[in-house]
Amino acid sequence: MPLRQKDLLGLEYLEREEIELILDTAVPMKEIFTRDIKKLPTLRGKTMVNLFYEPSTRTRTSFELAGKWMSADVTNIATSTSSVAKGENLKDTARTLEALGANFIVIRHQMAGAPHLVARTVKASVINAGDGRHEHPTQALLDLFTIRERLGRIEGLKVTIVGDILHSRVARSNIWGLVKLGAHVTVCGPRTLIPPEISRMGVEVTCDLGEALADADVVNVLRLQLERQKKGLLPSIREYSDLYGLTRERVEKCKPGVLILHPGPANLGVEITEEVAESPSAAVHEQVTNGVACRMAVLYLLSGGGKAGEIAA
Amino acid sequence: MKLLLKGGRVVDPRNGLDETMDVLVEEGKVLAVDIAIDAEDARVLDVSGKAVLPGLIDMHVHLREPGREDEETIKTGTLAAARGGFVAVACMPNTDPPLDTGAAVRFVLSRARETGHVRVLPVGAITKGLGGAELAEIGELRRAGAVAISDDGHAVTNSRVMRHAMEYASMFGMPVISHAEDMELSAGGAINEGYWSTRLGLPGIPAAAEETMVARDIFLAQLAGARLHIAHVSTAGSVELIRRAKEKGILVTCEATPHHFTLTDEAVAGYDTNTKVNPPLRTARDVEALRQGLADGTIDVIASDHAPHTAEEKEVEYELAAFGMIGLETSLSLAVTELVRPGILTLGQLVERMSYAPARILGLDWPGIVPGAEANVTVLDPDASFVVDPARFASLSRNTPFGGWRLFGKVVATVVAGRLAYEAGGF
Ligand SMILES: [Zn+2]
Ligand SMILES: [Zn+2]
């Protein structure tokens, strides 16, 4: 079964089988680039454009490496946020990129739905690399991949997502993916950072970190944007850290073997201590590696590639 | 020229009419309403099987002239109104320059005389430059022909200014039309705050942003002993506040738009920017409350909040898109489809909500379909259906989420002061 759509706009729009196909495909992809086997020729002659309206060295580099391992020609376009404010037209930009021969447009944008607008405008495959507070599907895919690799399964696991749920696209994509794959998801954070009616997405909600950690198999710690304090959503970063920071003491009360994830880059000492982030329970560095593998899998499948078994042949 | 509307069902509750009658019009006035009128020298429109209604009024539209003639003009907006069955529209003052002076109001009226297809009733500004700080010259606005005052588009944030506006406007018998929005609570928001804002990752506008201002303005109207009209009520809580205020005898009226009683925030799911309006589309519970409020009369008026925008202002990221949708050419049909056909309103009640109530609130002399009255008549085929095709709209703009919808209720003719302002093909 290939992917049904030309674009990857969010995990919301994928069936469980499609998510599993991507995760299965990422396994041989990881082999290929971690063991430095020769590049895949899949995207030879194809052009991939990274269109980033928000700076993100981490995600952009990951997509860039994924594209290069698939033999694509990769171009990066960094557009400042000010040009959006000035009314630079996203549709025109998308049409221009297509006219220049882009087969894949990877877009990061500070506004929800921007990738949908691009996807409606062009025939190229559009990959959402994070749109506002909406979705960041490849981040969730790499989180799912990491959970499966470490714990052997996703179905039936208890996964807690801690932090600024309101503004987090990582949280939303994780919720869609985890719920579709049968995990039990709890979101935890201060009331001011929990969006309304999120329980209707199939998750438990609590503001009590102790309760949220008690029987979790996986804890996914979100990055706190430090400017939330200025908007009156938090009294202080220190208080946030006291109430929701993941420390060694808190991890010691978790189930043995708990897996700790963080999408990075972490504010060490705020939402997670360095000690925890670098501990064997945490998979922060594997996540980065797995990100490239998952993005290769997405590119492979969107370009019409078949089952995972055919890749390494 | 004489005009004879022959064989239609005249529905005019104020004049106790709901029967098949002929209506003869001459020199701008209704000459006779009777069975089987013969007038050999008259142009005859066979309207048998159609409903003949007192002319409909849309008391909340944005005509964009002066200033944004690329979005709409008085000419195109009033043609859209005529095609939508409206004989008069009240236009909001947030033009460029705004209608905050007598000269600006006179300009709109003179443009309407030169280019308009239906009657135009200007709404003046509450404050100078719509700035919310200093009262506009409300007496001068009235003398120039304004029928009400509003800072629509913004709320009057300062409660003292709003109080004095109500007191002052009451001297001239004018209502204050409130765009009720707590601008701090709604700041940055794009859609209703709730499940769909959470799911779509769009910043939300809570129902309380409207309701706190509705409550404030009700108390200010009570304090001022003045008439208040709440524009585009969108939440169940607002309907309940207004219901209770009316029970207490406070002089408050309100309107609801067809999009708010038809669509929920789920319509935003595909990020179609034509669903972006202020106040935002709300939940199914709110839609239900609006329909109930329309049925029991808590909501006096159906008004479109026709807000034209160019494609350039809409074909952008959802958060950057302009608020507003056009409504003049779908408003009556949505009311027929969503309210009359399901039995929520009778055709007579629809006439109250779309003709008599707006006329009363705006202080118009509006006697209905009786001999001697100015001939303002809307002829509707309530059973005919059609598919909405925005490409064929008279409006300069196309920003509607209803393209492709099959709606019931086709306008057959619109008679404005005895003149056929619109007549559907086939006559
Ligand atoms: Zn308004
Ligand atoms: Zn308006």
XYZ file of C-alpha atoms and ligand atoms in Angstrom:
742
model
C 0.000 0.000 0.000
C 1.541 3.342 -1.009
C 0.596 6.687 0.559
C -2.776 7.952 -0.626
C -1.901 11.643 -0.902
C 0.783 13.549 -2.775
C 1.598 15.571 0.349
C 2.451 14.979 3.990
C 0.538 17.767 5.736
C -0.036 16.072 9.066
C -0.544 12.753 10.811
C -4.190 13.762 11.156
C -4.619 12.916 7.476
C -2.843 9.510 7.517
C -4.353 6.100 8.187
C -2.731 3.876 10.778
C -1.401 1.613 7.989
C 0.252 4.565 6.276
C 2.015 5.607 9.479
C 3.215 2.039 10.001
C 4.426 1.884 6.409
C 6.542 4.996 6.950
C 7.983 3.598 10.196
C 8.735 0.239 8.532
C 10.377 1.993 5.606
C 12.528 4.065 7.949
C 14.225 0.907 9.312
C 16.282 0.115 6.184
C 16.756 3.867 5.631
C 18.495 4.093 8.980
C 20.734 1.187 7.975
C 21.690 2.962 4.781
C 22.917 6.176 6.237
C 24.245 5.014 9.611
C 26.418 2.354 7.938
C 27.426 4.672 5.105
C 26.185 2.350 2.399
C 26.011 4.122 -0.967
C 23.271 6.642 -1.566
C 19.874 5.607 -2.899
C 19.242 6.736 -6.481
C 15.504 7.204 -5.885
C 15.384 10.981 -6.292
C 18.160 11.428 -8.862
C 17.225 14.368 -11.086
C 14.561 15.511 -8.637
C 14.664 18.829 -6.821
C 13.739 19.367 -3.215
C 13.313 22.882 -1.854
C 13.434 23.629 1.851
C 11.264 26.718 2.263
C 11.742 27.903 5.817
C 9.876 30.941 7.129
C 11.154 30.177 10.626
C 14.777 29.485 11.401
C 15.393 25.862 12.348
C 18.857 24.563 11.680
C 17.982 21.189 13.132
C 14.928 20.337 11.043
C 16.272 21.929 7.875
C 19.580 20.070 8.119
C 17.764 16.813 8.755
C 15.613 17.233 5.630
C 18.655 18.330 3.662
C 20.600 15.200 4.640
C 17.597 13.000 3.938
C 17.268 14.503 0.476
C 20.968 14.059 -0.265
C 20.919 10.401 0.796
C 18.109 9.937 -1.729
C 20.246 11.689 -4.429
C 17.942 14.694 -4.711
C 19.191 18.178 -5.578
C 18.496 20.189 -2.457
C 18.006 23.945 -2.279
C 17.390 25.923 0.886
C 15.370 29.101 0.975
C 15.320 30.938 4.259
C 12.715 33.670 4.297
C 12.538 36.022 7.203
C 9.362 36.439 9.173
C 9.309 40.105 8.238
C 8.640 39.311 4.586
C 5.479 37.481 5.660
C 4.397 40.493 7.644
C 5.053 42.626 4.574
C 2.575 40.495 2.708
C 4.890 38.467 0.526
C 2.470 36.144 -1.165
C 2.940 32.494 -0.271
C 0.958 31.305 -3.283
C 3.195 33.240 -5.658
C 6.295 31.870 -3.960
C 4.954 28.325 -4.293
C 4.161 28.798 -7.990
C 7.616 30.241 -8.584
C 9.286 27.278 -6.902
C 7.279 24.880 -9.009
C 8.158 26.783 -12.178
C 11.817 26.433 -11.174
C 11.353 22.677 -11.119
C 10.741 21.806 -7.472
C 9.379 18.270 -7.069
C 9.288 18.458 -3.272
C 8.571 21.534 -1.208
C 9.417 21.181 2.456
C 7.822 24.075 4.276
C 8.249 25.435 7.790
C 5.914 28.323 8.558
C 4.752 30.125 11.685
C 1.095 29.902 10.661
C -1.189 26.895 10.752
C -2.470 25.766 7.376
C 0.289 27.428 5.319
C 1.429 24.037 3.884
C -2.190 23.313 2.919
C -2.290 26.528 0.914
C 0.926 25.550 -0.882
C -0.322 21.992 -1.469
C -3.507 23.321 -3.071
C -1.475 25.621 -5.311
C 1.165 23.281 -6.756
C 1.443 19.754 -8.147
C 4.720 19.168 -6.285
C 4.669 17.087 -3.104
C 4.471 19.315 -0.065
C 5.933 18.181 3.243
C 4.936 20.046 6.369
C 8.040 20.711 8.445
C 5.988 22.495 11.100
C 3.084 24.919 10.646
C 2.408 27.254 13.537
C 0.924 25.368 16.435
C -0.772 22.863 14.136
C 1.402 19.887 13.126
C 4.993 18.751 12.734
C 4.405 15.306 11.279
C 8.005 14.215 10.662
C 8.911 15.072 14.264
C 6.098 12.823 15.488
C 7.176 10.089 13.073
C 10.689 10.132 14.459
C 9.296 10.077 17.998
C 7.130 7.055 17.111
C 10.105 5.386 15.439
C 12.269 5.964 18.499
C 9.617 4.582 20.851
C 9.189 1.498 18.691
C 12.924 0.972 18.395
C 13.518 1.288 22.139
C 10.409 -0.381 23.556
C 9.466 -2.713 20.715
C 5.887 -1.504 20.341
C 3.529 1.454 20.612
C 0.160 -0.210 21.074
C -0.889 -0.149 24.724
C 1.932 2.101 25.945
C 1.253 5.018 28.252
C 2.763 8.181 26.815
C 2.835 11.498 28.654
C 3.467 14.770 26.831
C 4.600 17.549 29.180
C 4.769 21.287 28.612
C 3.270 24.011 26.459
C 0.576 21.927 24.771
C -1.302 25.026 23.576
C 1.411 26.239 21.222
C 2.904 22.859 20.352
C 2.684 21.318 16.892
C 4.869 18.496 18.182
C 2.185 17.655 20.744
C -0.631 17.654 18.179
C 1.217 15.454 15.683
C 2.267 13.089 18.452
C -1.296 12.840 19.690
C -2.626 11.948 16.226
C 0.083 9.344 15.643
C 0.074 7.801 19.111
C -3.710 7.552 19.344
C -3.919 5.985 15.869
C -1.289 3.419 16.846
C -3.110 2.507 20.059
C -1.107 4.272 22.774
C -2.744 5.900 25.824
C -1.813 9.561 25.796
C -1.818 12.034 28.695
C -1.013 15.706 28.230
C 0.277 17.699 31.175
C 1.070 21.358 31.674
C -0.169 24.522 33.372
C -3.835 25.369 32.719
C -2.842 28.450 30.743
C -0.955 26.265 28.262
C -3.573 23.514 27.799
C -5.842 24.236 24.816
C -9.608 23.893 25.251
C -11.337 20.583 24.600
C -8.120 18.761 23.792
C -9.564 15.682 25.481
C -11.757 15.295 22.394
C -8.570 14.367 20.525
C -8.541 11.201 22.612
C -6.158 12.159 25.419
C -6.244 12.502 29.193
C -5.483 15.926 30.624
C -3.844 16.774 33.926
C -2.007 19.721 35.418
C -0.317 17.491 38.017
C 3.075 16.327 36.789
C 3.402 13.655 39.503
C 0.166 12.058 38.367
C 1.166 12.323 34.710
C 4.513 10.616 35.314
C 3.320 7.904 37.707
C 2.714 5.067 35.254
C 4.138 6.515 32.037
C 6.190 4.296 29.734
C 7.271 7.309 27.678
C 7.624 10.971 28.647
C 7.899 13.464 25.814
C 9.105 16.806 27.167
C 8.290 19.861 25.058
C 10.497 22.872 24.627
C 9.188 25.936 26.447
C 9.244 29.149 24.416
C 10.663 31.546 26.969
C 8.529 34.480 25.728
C 5.350 32.824 27.080
C 6.054 34.550 30.352
C 5.753 37.974 28.719
C 2.314 37.136 27.359
C 1.020 36.593 30.879
C 0.670 32.835 30.468
C 3.250 32.086 33.148
C 4.306 34.035 36.228
C 7.960 33.099 35.811
C 10.227 30.586 34.139
C 11.484 29.584 37.570
C 7.981 28.661 38.715
C 7.427 26.701 35.509
C 10.640 24.823 36.101
C 9.636 24.067 39.707
C 6.239 22.735 38.667
C 6.966 21.042 35.332
C 10.731 20.645 34.899
C 11.894 17.053 34.468
C 14.567 16.422 37.090
C 16.418 13.302 38.239
C 14.259 13.169 41.386
C 11.117 13.091 39.281
C 12.506 10.504 36.853
C 13.471 8.254 39.761
C 9.802 8.064 40.754
C 8.843 6.904 37.244
C 8.539 3.280 36.145
C 11.897 1.619 35.581
C 12.838 1.708 31.918
C 10.895 4.888 31.240
C 11.853 6.454 27.898
C 12.381 10.204 27.803
C 12.073 12.175 24.568
C 12.661 15.828 23.754
C 12.254 17.352 20.292
C 15.183 19.697 20.924
C 16.773 22.054 21.236
C 16.244 21.843 24.997
C 16.297 24.732 27.447
C 18.451 22.817 29.886
C 17.469 23.610 33.441
C 14.031 24.821 32.399
C 11.870 21.986 31.067
C 14.542 19.297 31.526
C 17.845 19.149 33.380
C 21.009 18.339 31.500
C 21.478 15.332 33.781
C 18.172 13.845 32.610
C 18.625 14.809 28.959
C 22.001 13.038 28.829
C 20.935 10.021 30.916
C 20.480 6.539 29.405
C 16.698 6.894 29.814
C 16.714 9.762 27.330
C 16.927 9.253 23.572
C 17.654 12.833 22.572
C 20.554 11.981 20.231
C 18.896 8.893 18.718
C 15.926 11.092 17.914
C 18.130 13.275 15.739
C 19.502 10.245 13.863
C 16.058 8.704 13.493
C 14.770 11.995 12.121
C 16.911 11.614 9.008
C 15.744 8.011 8.522
C 12.065 8.924 8.868
C 12.404 11.846 6.462
C 14.148 9.588 3.934
C 11.238 7.169 4.269
C 8.725 9.958 3.674
C 10.579 11.176 0.578
C 10.876 7.624 -0.708
C 7.193 6.857 -0.288
C 5.957 10.207 -1.620
C 8.073 9.682 -4.734
C 6.157 6.492 -5.387
C 8.477 3.976 -3.723
C 6.982 0.646 -2.691
C 7.460 -1.630 0.300
C 10.394 -1.396 2.642
C 11.740 -4.835 1.621
C 12.565 -3.619 -1.870
C 14.961 -0.934 -0.711
C 18.084 -2.702 0.454
C 18.070 -5.186 -2.451
C -45.539 53.248 -15.678
C -47.901 50.971 -13.843
C -46.747 47.600 -12.576
C -49.140 44.790 -11.726
C -47.906 41.843 -9.640
C -50.509 39.265 -10.518
C -51.577 36.181 -8.609
C -48.897 36.070 -5.894
C -49.329 35.073 -2.272
C -49.059 38.334 -0.374
C -47.483 37.666 3.032
C -47.643 40.823 5.134
C -48.342 40.037 8.788
C -48.604 43.682 9.901
C -51.476 44.176 7.484
C -53.003 40.808 8.256
C -52.360 39.465 4.774
C -51.510 35.917 3.814
C -53.540 35.224 0.706
C -53.478 35.362 -3.054
C -53.775 38.969 -4.141
C -52.805 41.254 -6.963
C -50.706 44.321 -6.204
C -50.897 47.364 -8.451
C -48.081 49.888 -8.308
C -48.030 53.333 -9.839
C -45.760 56.352 -9.491
C -43.753 54.772 -6.747
C -46.727 53.868 -4.607
C -48.976 50.935 -3.985
C -52.226 51.839 -5.715
C -54.312 48.794 -4.867
C -54.100 45.406 -3.174
C -57.021 43.260 -4.177
C -58.165 40.071 -5.825
C -58.299 40.126 -9.609
C -57.169 43.661 -10.412
C -57.395 44.590 -14.060
C -55.110 47.307 -15.349
C -54.759 47.248 -19.095
C -52.042 49.863 -19.246
C -49.845 48.150 -16.643
C -46.843 45.948 -17.122
C -47.993 42.622 -15.710
C -45.703 40.244 -13.865
C -47.309 36.851 -13.397
C -46.152 35.932 -9.916
C -48.575 33.101 -9.268
C -47.086 30.562 -6.897
C -44.599 33.162 -5.643
C -44.532 35.022 -2.345
C -45.018 38.791 -2.435
C -43.394 40.333 0.645
C -42.894 43.814 2.069
C -39.463 44.877 0.808
C -36.592 43.338 2.739
C -33.930 45.446 4.461
C -30.369 44.345 5.225
C -29.376 46.555 8.128
C -25.715 45.522 8.224
C -23.577 45.679 5.084
C -20.188 47.058 4.118
C -20.270 48.825 0.746
C -16.573 49.863 0.894
C -17.143 53.182 -0.931
C -15.380 55.520 -0.401
C -11.902 54.049 -0.175
C -11.988 50.419 -1.199
C -13.744 50.477 -4.539
C -11.650 47.451 -5.543
C -13.669 45.393 -3.052
C -17.147 46.845 -3.630
C -18.862 50.045 -4.688
C -22.218 51.519 -3.856
C -23.252 50.574 -7.382
C -22.189 46.918 -7.252
C -23.174 46.425 -3.631
C -26.660 47.771 -4.171
C -27.068 45.680 -7.336
C -26.105 42.646 -5.245
C -28.709 43.790 -2.723
C -31.421 44.068 -5.375
C -30.579 40.600 -6.676
C -30.705 39.307 -3.127
C -34.215 40.692 -2.640
C -33.324 43.773 -0.594
C -34.932 47.146 -1.211
C -32.666 48.926 1.277
C -29.323 48.410 2.979
C -27.744 50.108 5.975
C -24.047 50.588 5.268
C -21.427 50.626 7.993
C -19.135 53.627 8.466
C -15.734 51.878 8.376
C -14.894 53.238 4.937
C -11.851 55.352 4.056
C -12.471 58.072 5.086
C -14.947 56.785 7.656
C -18.496 58.134 7.851
C -17.721 60.279 10.869
C -18.733 63.633 9.340
C -21.877 65.015 7.763
C -19.943 65.501 4.525
C -19.018 61.817 4.371
C -22.626 60.762 4.969
C -23.842 63.173 2.290
C -21.245 61.787 -0.119
C -22.578 58.251 0.328
C -26.163 59.414 -0.137
C -25.305 61.339 -3.276
C -23.383 58.381 -4.734
C -26.373 56.208 -3.886
C -28.690 58.593 -5.748
C -26.390 58.575 -8.771
C -25.421 54.905 -8.914
C -27.485 52.922 -6.420
C -30.002 50.240 -7.278
C -31.686 50.170 -3.857
C -32.084 52.624 -1.015
C -28.918 53.239 1.014
C -29.179 54.085 4.714
C -25.821 55.278 6.039
C -24.747 54.393 9.553
C -22.545 57.103 11.035
C -19.533 56.592 13.271
C -19.787 56.697 17.049
C -16.340 58.211 17.447
C -14.114 60.419 15.331
C -12.005 58.310 13.005
C -13.560 55.215 14.603
C -10.853 55.816 17.179
C -12.978 55.024 20.212
C -11.971 58.190 22.046
C -13.999 61.276 21.033
C -17.645 61.337 19.989
C -18.316 62.139 16.347
C -20.723 65.012 15.637
C -23.735 62.779 15.995
C -26.307 65.537 15.522
C -24.610 66.536 12.284
C -24.533 62.888 11.152
C -28.244 62.677 11.833
C -28.992 65.879 9.886
C -26.979 64.523 6.969
C -29.129 61.409 6.914
C -27.477 58.771 9.127
C -29.994 56.301 10.572
C -27.851 54.918 13.413
C -24.321 55.093 14.768
C -21.726 52.355 15.084
C -17.964 51.879 15.183
C -18.469 48.458 13.577
C -15.251 46.593 13.003
C -14.093 47.678 16.432
C -15.714 47.696 19.805
C -15.863 50.970 21.721
C -13.481 49.794 24.392
C -13.922 52.759 26.702
C -17.157 52.238 28.689
C -17.511 55.932 29.469
C -17.378 56.848 25.785
C -19.964 54.178 25.002
C -22.250 55.442 27.752
C -22.128 58.993 26.466
C -22.631 57.828 22.875
C -25.840 56.114 23.918
C -27.070 59.120 25.876
C -26.239 61.503 23.083
C -27.683 59.373 20.264
C -30.933 58.992 22.185
C -31.563 62.749 21.748
C -31.912 62.076 18.038
C -33.834 58.835 18.414
C -30.958 56.887 16.911
C -29.876 53.456 18.107
C -26.247 52.681 18.875
C -25.167 49.542 17.032
C -22.573 47.666 19.039
C -19.887 45.450 17.609
C -19.439 43.578 20.882
C -15.895 42.348 21.275
C -13.423 42.490 24.138
C -10.386 43.290 22.020
C -7.941 42.007 24.648
C -9.640 38.620 24.923
C -9.904 38.266 21.152
C -6.430 39.627 20.343
C -4.595 37.541 17.768
C -7.526 35.157 17.373
C -8.661 33.780 14.025
C -11.484 31.312 14.791
C -13.760 30.313 17.633
C -11.829 29.093 20.662
C -12.755 25.477 21.215
C -12.137 22.014 19.864
C -11.507 23.178 16.318
C -9.041 25.922 17.263
C -7.200 23.310 19.302
C -7.243 20.738 16.522
C -6.325 23.133 13.731
C -3.718 24.991 15.759
C -5.327 28.349 15.055
C -5.469 31.020 17.766
C -8.929 31.185 19.306
C -11.493 33.871 20.071
C -13.504 32.772 23.109
C -17.268 33.224 23.286
C -16.640 35.347 26.373
C -14.932 37.985 24.200
C -18.383 38.736 22.792
C -20.490 38.007 25.853
C -18.617 40.262 28.276
C -19.184 43.201 25.914
C -22.828 42.306 25.293
C -23.346 42.306 29.061
C -21.509 45.622 29.461
C -23.480 47.290 26.719
C -26.789 46.038 28.133
C -25.948 47.614 31.486
C -24.858 50.823 29.767
C -28.125 50.929 27.804
C -29.990 50.557 31.078
C -27.907 53.323 32.650
C -28.393 55.621 29.667
C -32.024 54.710 29.147
C -31.153 54.507 25.482
C -31.636 52.156 22.558
C -28.937 49.587 21.906
C -28.706 47.224 18.942
C -26.197 44.373 19.129
C -24.718 43.466 15.754
C -24.007 39.907 14.600
C -24.798 37.967 17.773
C -22.944 34.670 17.557
C -23.049 32.844 20.893
C -25.618 31.074 23.051
C -24.495 33.193 25.995
C -25.210 36.446 24.130
C -28.686 35.245 23.180
C -29.398 34.415 26.817
C -28.129 37.819 28.026
C -30.309 39.644 25.502
C -33.348 37.503 26.330
C -33.041 38.431 30.004
C -32.408 42.108 29.238
C -35.567 42.242 27.152
C -37.519 40.650 29.980
C -36.310 43.466 32.221
C -37.504 46.045 29.710
C -34.072 47.270 28.655
C -34.195 48.781 25.153
C -32.041 46.231 23.399
C -32.459 44.640 19.984
C -30.112 42.420 18.028
C -29.357 40.707 14.757
C -27.892 37.390 13.626
C -26.230 36.607 10.315
C -27.078 33.697 8.016
C -23.529 32.349 8.319
C -23.750 32.254 12.104
C -27.060 30.388 12.106
C -25.910 28.019 9.326
C -22.240 27.122 9.817
C -20.156 25.910 12.740
C -16.431 26.265 13.344
C -15.988 22.812 11.841
C -16.286 24.597 8.470
C -12.755 25.948 9.063
C -11.265 22.423 8.907
C -9.788 22.804 5.399
C -8.362 26.269 6.216
C -10.725 27.889 3.685
C -10.218 31.571 4.456
C -13.767 32.316 3.286
C -14.826 30.880 6.645
C -12.861 33.580 8.511
C -15.322 36.082 9.961
C -15.580 38.297 13.006
C -17.224 37.207 15.236
C -16.080 33.729 14.255
C -18.256 30.764 13.331
C -19.188 29.084 16.605
C -20.301 25.648 17.788
C -23.396 23.566 17.038
C -24.772 24.587 20.439
C -24.475 28.264 19.506
C -26.125 27.691 16.125
C -28.997 25.985 17.932
C -29.332 28.933 20.336
C -29.410 31.424 17.456
C -32.165 29.459 15.737
C -34.124 29.313 18.977
C -33.581 33.052 19.498
C -34.814 33.786 15.986
C -37.873 31.600 16.538
C -38.885 33.196 19.844
C -38.076 36.757 18.769
C -35.125 37.328 21.105
C -33.207 37.932 17.892
C -35.118 40.677 16.080
C -33.294 40.822 12.776
C -31.475 38.761 10.168
C -28.658 40.853 8.654
C -25.825 39.667 6.437
C -22.752 41.636 7.602
C -21.860 41.595 3.890
C -18.089 42.166 3.997
C -16.442 42.120 0.573
C -12.740 41.354 0.220
C -10.513 40.839 -2.813
C -8.985 37.462 -3.670
C -5.574 38.893 -2.696
C -6.836 39.528 0.837
C -8.219 36.009 1.131
C -5.812 33.723 -0.770
C -3.207 33.881 1.980
C -2.387 32.101 5.218
C -5.503 31.755 7.386
C -4.175 33.989 10.150
C -3.260 36.717 7.649
C -6.569 36.642 5.771
C -9.053 39.470 6.204
C -12.134 38.831 8.342
C -15.505 38.808 6.612
C -17.667 37.175 3.978
C -20.178 38.534 1.499
C -23.824 37.749 2.069
C -26.233 39.958 0.138
C -26.853 37.410 -2.621
C -27.248 34.376 -0.338
C -28.823 35.832 2.806
C -32.503 35.384 1.935
C -31.961 31.948 0.416
C -30.049 30.769 3.486
C -32.870 32.042 5.685
C -35.427 30.187 3.566
C -33.338 27.008 3.450
C -32.186 26.928 7.054
C -35.117 28.540 8.878
C -38.334 28.573 6.850
C -38.188 25.133 5.253
C -37.297 23.336 8.537
C -40.230 25.148 10.183
C -38.213 27.365 12.541
C -39.766 30.541 11.096
C -42.953 31.051 9.116
C -42.729 33.240 6.046
C -44.568 35.893 8.058
C -41.951 35.747 10.810
C -39.244 35.977 8.179
C -40.862 39.212 6.985
C -40.697 40.490 10.585
C -36.996 39.638 10.899
C -35.967 40.931 7.473
C -38.314 43.857 6.849
C -40.402 45.242 9.700
C -37.890 44.831 12.541
C -34.952 46.510 10.756
C -37.315 49.298 9.607
C -38.517 49.851 13.161
C -34.998 49.835 14.636
C -33.728 52.286 12.010
C -36.782 54.516 12.390
C -38.164 54.120 8.864
C -41.771 54.807 7.930
C -42.657 51.277 6.801
C -46.354 50.625 6.329
C -46.002 47.442 4.251
C -48.103 46.478 1.254
C -51.063 48.833 1.633
C -52.541 51.392 -0.763
C -50.762 54.704 -0.479
C -47.506 53.273 0.841
C -44.237 53.601 -1.018
C -44.019 50.449 -3.125
C -41.178 48.399 -1.656
C -41.776 44.764 -2.481
C -39.737 41.575 -2.654
C -41.073 38.715 -4.760
C -39.689 35.332 -3.764
C -40.128 31.825 -5.085
C -39.675 29.918 -1.838
C -39.740 26.482 -3.472
C -37.278 27.057 -6.310
C -33.738 25.883 -5.693
C -30.443 26.807 -7.292
C -26.726 26.162 -6.879
C -24.741 29.132 -5.573
C -22.238 30.260 -8.200
C -20.107 33.134 -6.879
C -18.757 33.789 -10.397
C -22.197 35.129 -11.289
C -22.565 37.445 -8.306
C -23.172 41.142 -8.874
C -20.880 41.891 -5.950
C -17.313 42.771 -6.924
C -16.036 40.236 -4.415
C -16.346 36.463 -4.260
C -15.532 35.685 -0.649
C -18.270 33.273 0.304
C -17.998 29.741 1.693
C -21.385 28.876 0.170
C -20.222 28.402 -3.435
C -21.620 25.103 -4.717
C -24.360 24.905 -2.072
C -27.886 24.096 -3.244
C -30.231 26.612 -1.664
C -33.971 27.141 -1.747
C -35.666 30.492 -2.202
C -35.017 32.392 -5.416
C -35.606 36.096 -5.728
C -38.011 36.771 -8.602
C -38.251 40.543 -8.428
C -37.271 43.459 -6.221
C -39.382 46.591 -6.389
C -37.783 49.711 -4.897
C -40.089 52.718 -4.557
C -42.200 51.407 -7.427
C -39.255 50.701 -9.726
C -38.171 47.182 -10.729
C -34.646 47.179 -9.334
C -34.232 43.517 -10.203
C -36.189 41.007 -12.151
C -35.121 37.399 -12.678
C -34.899 36.111 -16.242
C -37.947 34.331 -17.646
C -40.512 37.095 -17.343
Zn -18.886 43.963 13.376
Zn -19.859 44.520 10.009
